[in-house]
Each structure stands twice: as C-alpha cells, then as structure tokens.
XYZ file of C-alpha atoms in Angstrom:
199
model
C 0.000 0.000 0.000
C 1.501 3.163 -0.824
C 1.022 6.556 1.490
C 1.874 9.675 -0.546
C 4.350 11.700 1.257
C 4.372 14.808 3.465
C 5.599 17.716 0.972
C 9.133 18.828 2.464
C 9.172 20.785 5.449
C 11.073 21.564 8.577
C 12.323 18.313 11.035
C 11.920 18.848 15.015
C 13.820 17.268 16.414
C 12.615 15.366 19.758
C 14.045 16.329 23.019
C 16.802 18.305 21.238
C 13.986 21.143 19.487
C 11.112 20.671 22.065
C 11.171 18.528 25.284
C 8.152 16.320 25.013
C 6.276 14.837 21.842
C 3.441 16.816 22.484
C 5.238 20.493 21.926
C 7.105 18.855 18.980
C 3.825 18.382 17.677
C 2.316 22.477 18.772
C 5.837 23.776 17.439
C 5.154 22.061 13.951
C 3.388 23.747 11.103
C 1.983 21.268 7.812
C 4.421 19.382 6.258
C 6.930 19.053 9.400
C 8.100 16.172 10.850
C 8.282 15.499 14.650
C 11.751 12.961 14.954
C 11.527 11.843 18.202
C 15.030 10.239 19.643
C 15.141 6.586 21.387
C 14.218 6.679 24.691
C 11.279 5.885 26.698
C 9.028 8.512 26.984
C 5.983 9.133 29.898
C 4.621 11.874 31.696
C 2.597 15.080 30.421
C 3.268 15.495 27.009
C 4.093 12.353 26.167
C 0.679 11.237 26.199
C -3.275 11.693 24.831
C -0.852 13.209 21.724
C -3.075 15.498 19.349
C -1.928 16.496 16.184
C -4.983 19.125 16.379
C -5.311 18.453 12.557
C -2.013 19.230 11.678
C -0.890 17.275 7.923
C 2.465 16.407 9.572
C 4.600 13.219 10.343
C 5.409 11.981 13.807
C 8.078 9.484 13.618
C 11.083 7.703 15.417
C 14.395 7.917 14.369
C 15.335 4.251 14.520
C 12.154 2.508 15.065
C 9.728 0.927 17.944
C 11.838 -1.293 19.526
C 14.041 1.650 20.492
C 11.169 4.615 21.103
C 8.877 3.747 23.420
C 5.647 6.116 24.380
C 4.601 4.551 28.015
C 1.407 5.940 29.078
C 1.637 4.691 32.609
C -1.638 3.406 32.427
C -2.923 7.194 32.765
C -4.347 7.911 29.067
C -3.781 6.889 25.837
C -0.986 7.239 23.061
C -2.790 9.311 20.233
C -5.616 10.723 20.065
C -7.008 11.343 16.724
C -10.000 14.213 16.389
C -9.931 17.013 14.265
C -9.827 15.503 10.316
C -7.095 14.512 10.120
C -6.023 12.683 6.709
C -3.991 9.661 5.479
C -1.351 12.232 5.395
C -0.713 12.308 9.136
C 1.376 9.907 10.459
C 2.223 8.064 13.531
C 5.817 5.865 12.444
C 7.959 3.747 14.254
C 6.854 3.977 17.764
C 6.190 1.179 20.927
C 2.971 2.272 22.634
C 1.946 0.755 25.870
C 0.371 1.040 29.034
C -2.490 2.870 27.686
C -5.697 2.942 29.055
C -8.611 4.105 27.593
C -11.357 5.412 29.555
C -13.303 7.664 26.880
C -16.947 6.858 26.146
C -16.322 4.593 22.758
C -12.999 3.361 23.876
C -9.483 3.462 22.010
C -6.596 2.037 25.096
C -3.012 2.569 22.470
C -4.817 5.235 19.919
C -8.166 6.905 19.240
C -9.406 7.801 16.205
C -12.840 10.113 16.114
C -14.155 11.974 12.608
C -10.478 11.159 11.079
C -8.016 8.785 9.342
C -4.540 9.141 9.552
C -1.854 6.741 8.999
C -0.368 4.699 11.777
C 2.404 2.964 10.329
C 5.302 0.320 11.722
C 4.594 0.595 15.130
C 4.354 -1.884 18.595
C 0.882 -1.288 19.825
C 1.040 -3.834 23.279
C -0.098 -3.861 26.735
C -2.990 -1.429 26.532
C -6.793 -1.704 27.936
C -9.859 -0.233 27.762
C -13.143 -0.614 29.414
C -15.105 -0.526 26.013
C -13.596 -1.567 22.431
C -10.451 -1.432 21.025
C -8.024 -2.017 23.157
C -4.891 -1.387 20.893
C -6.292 0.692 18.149
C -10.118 2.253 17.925
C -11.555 3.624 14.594
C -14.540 5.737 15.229
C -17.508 7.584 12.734
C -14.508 8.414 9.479
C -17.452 7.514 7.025
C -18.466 9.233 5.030
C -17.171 12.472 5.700
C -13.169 11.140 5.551
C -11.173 9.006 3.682
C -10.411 5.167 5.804
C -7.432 5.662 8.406
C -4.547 3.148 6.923
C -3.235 0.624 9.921
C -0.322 -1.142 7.756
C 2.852 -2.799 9.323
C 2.051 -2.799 12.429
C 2.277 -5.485 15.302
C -0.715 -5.393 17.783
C -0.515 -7.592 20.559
C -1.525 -8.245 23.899
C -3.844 -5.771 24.073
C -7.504 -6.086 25.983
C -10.970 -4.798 25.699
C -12.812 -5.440 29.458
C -16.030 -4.659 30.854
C -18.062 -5.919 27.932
C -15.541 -4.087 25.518
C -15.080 -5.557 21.731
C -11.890 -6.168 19.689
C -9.290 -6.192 22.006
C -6.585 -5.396 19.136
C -8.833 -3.296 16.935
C -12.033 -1.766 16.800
C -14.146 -0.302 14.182
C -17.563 1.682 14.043
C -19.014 3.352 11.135
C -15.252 3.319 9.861
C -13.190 0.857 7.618
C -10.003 1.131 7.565
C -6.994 -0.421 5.447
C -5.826 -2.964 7.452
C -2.446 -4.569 5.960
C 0.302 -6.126 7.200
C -0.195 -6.303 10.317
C 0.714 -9.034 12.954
C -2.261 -9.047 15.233
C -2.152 -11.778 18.050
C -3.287 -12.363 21.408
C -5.152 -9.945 21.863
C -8.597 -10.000 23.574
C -11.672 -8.511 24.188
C -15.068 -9.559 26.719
C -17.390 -8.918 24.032
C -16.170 -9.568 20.783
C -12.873 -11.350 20.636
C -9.823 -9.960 19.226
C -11.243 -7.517 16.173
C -14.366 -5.957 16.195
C -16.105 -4.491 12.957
C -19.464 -2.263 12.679
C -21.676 0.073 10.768
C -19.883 0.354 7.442
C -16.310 -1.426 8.547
C-alpha cells in the first residue's frame, strides 16, 4: 500500500527542538516532521498526543523497539479528532500502558471523525473498558477518507467490561488494514477484532 508523502518541510527534532512529543507536535506547522530520539518517553506530554489536525509526520528515528511512548496506564498514546487525513502519520513507535477510559474506547490510539496513517509501530499492553483495546476507529465515514493501519504489530492488548476487539475496533469506519501481525489480543465482548456500521 503506498502513502503519498508529506511535501518537504522543517524536522523537530525530539528532546533536542522541544522537550516532550506533544510540543514537537504544537511547534510544527503542515508538512513538518516530529523525529523523536530513542528513549522511553511518559509523563505530560508524552501522552493523549493530538496532532490538532495538523498534515504532519510523527516518527522515530530508529524505530519501535528503540522509542517507546509509556502511558503509565494514565491515558492513551494518540488521540485522533480534528480531520485529520492519510497524510498524518504516527511511524515507528512502541505504545503501551495505555488505558482508555473515553466513552467509545481506544486504550493505544483513538481515532474520532479522522483517518490518519499509523504505520510500523508496537501497539502492546494497553486496555480499555469498552472496544479497542490497541487501536479504535470511530464515525470516518463518510465524511473522511479510511485511516490506513499497515505494518504494524498489535498484541496483547484487551478490551474489558463488555468491551469488543481487544486489538482493533471499528464503528461506522473501515479502515486499510495490511500487514499487520495481530495476536493475542482479547476482548469480553467480541474477541480480538471488532467491525461495525460500514467497517
């Protein structure tokens, strides 16, 4: 699947521009990307990330295994809200520890009224106490284009209290799913994935 690329703009850096992901992210302008050095990275600002409908890339420098966003089990890794297009991009990150506590759900990332493009990332160890545990894909039809969820590896992720698709959920969305190692994951409704209303 190919994902048309961010025109060239400026690279901020992450901690050496801006000291948390988040002000990366408010310091960037369309077309930027946020390059966010290894490390392990918690606390305010390293969480419930918005890119506020920003067309920009948010990206590791040397992949998940090395950049890890732990959300302490105190919010979620992205949240996704404002329209934002196949053309924002979450790359190359380990996400874990988040819990989801909104109404619809979403424990590593939460997609509402958008579709961006979460690409080669770990999505692990995250809950939620309604559906999606690892990724949640919320209302993108009609108005937006599907979110693309390609290359990623979603495990051991959990959906509780009733919740469905402990690795991935999907309402009145469908995204393109591809690549992706999805596995052991689970979820007190609906098992592992969970599709609805259009996915």
């Amino acid at each position: 699947m190919l994902i048309a690329p961010i025109a060239w703009g400026a690279i901020i850096h992450v901690p050496g521009d801006q000291p948390t992901i988040q002000a990366g992210i408010d310091a960037s302008s369309d077309g930027d990307t946020v390059l966010v050095a290894d490390g392990t990275y918690t606390g305010d600002g390293n969480k419930n990330l918005d890119f506020k409908g920003k067309i920009i890339e948010v990206r590791s420098e040397n992949g998940p295994a090395s950049t890890i966003i732990d959300c302490e089990n105190d919010g979620l890794g992205f949240y996704f809200h404002s329209g934002e297009g196949k053309v924002s991009v979450v790359d190359g990150f380990t996400i874990t520890n988040g819990s989801g506590k909104e109404a619809r759900g979403g424990g590593g990332i939460f997609c509402i009224d958008s579709a961006p493009t979460i690409t080669n990332n770990i999505i692990t160890g995250n809950t939620t106490d309604h559906n999606g545990g690892g990724i949640y894909c919320y209302q993108s039809e009609p108005r937006y284009p599907s979110p693309v969820i390609t290359n990623n590896t979603i495990t051991g992720n959990k959906a509780s209290h009733g919740g469905d698709g402990g690795g991935n959920a999907c309402y009145q969305s469908s995204p393109g799913i591809a690549n992706n190692i999805i596995m052991e994951n689970s979820g007190s409704g609906k098992g592992a994935m969970r599709g609805g209303g259009g996915s």
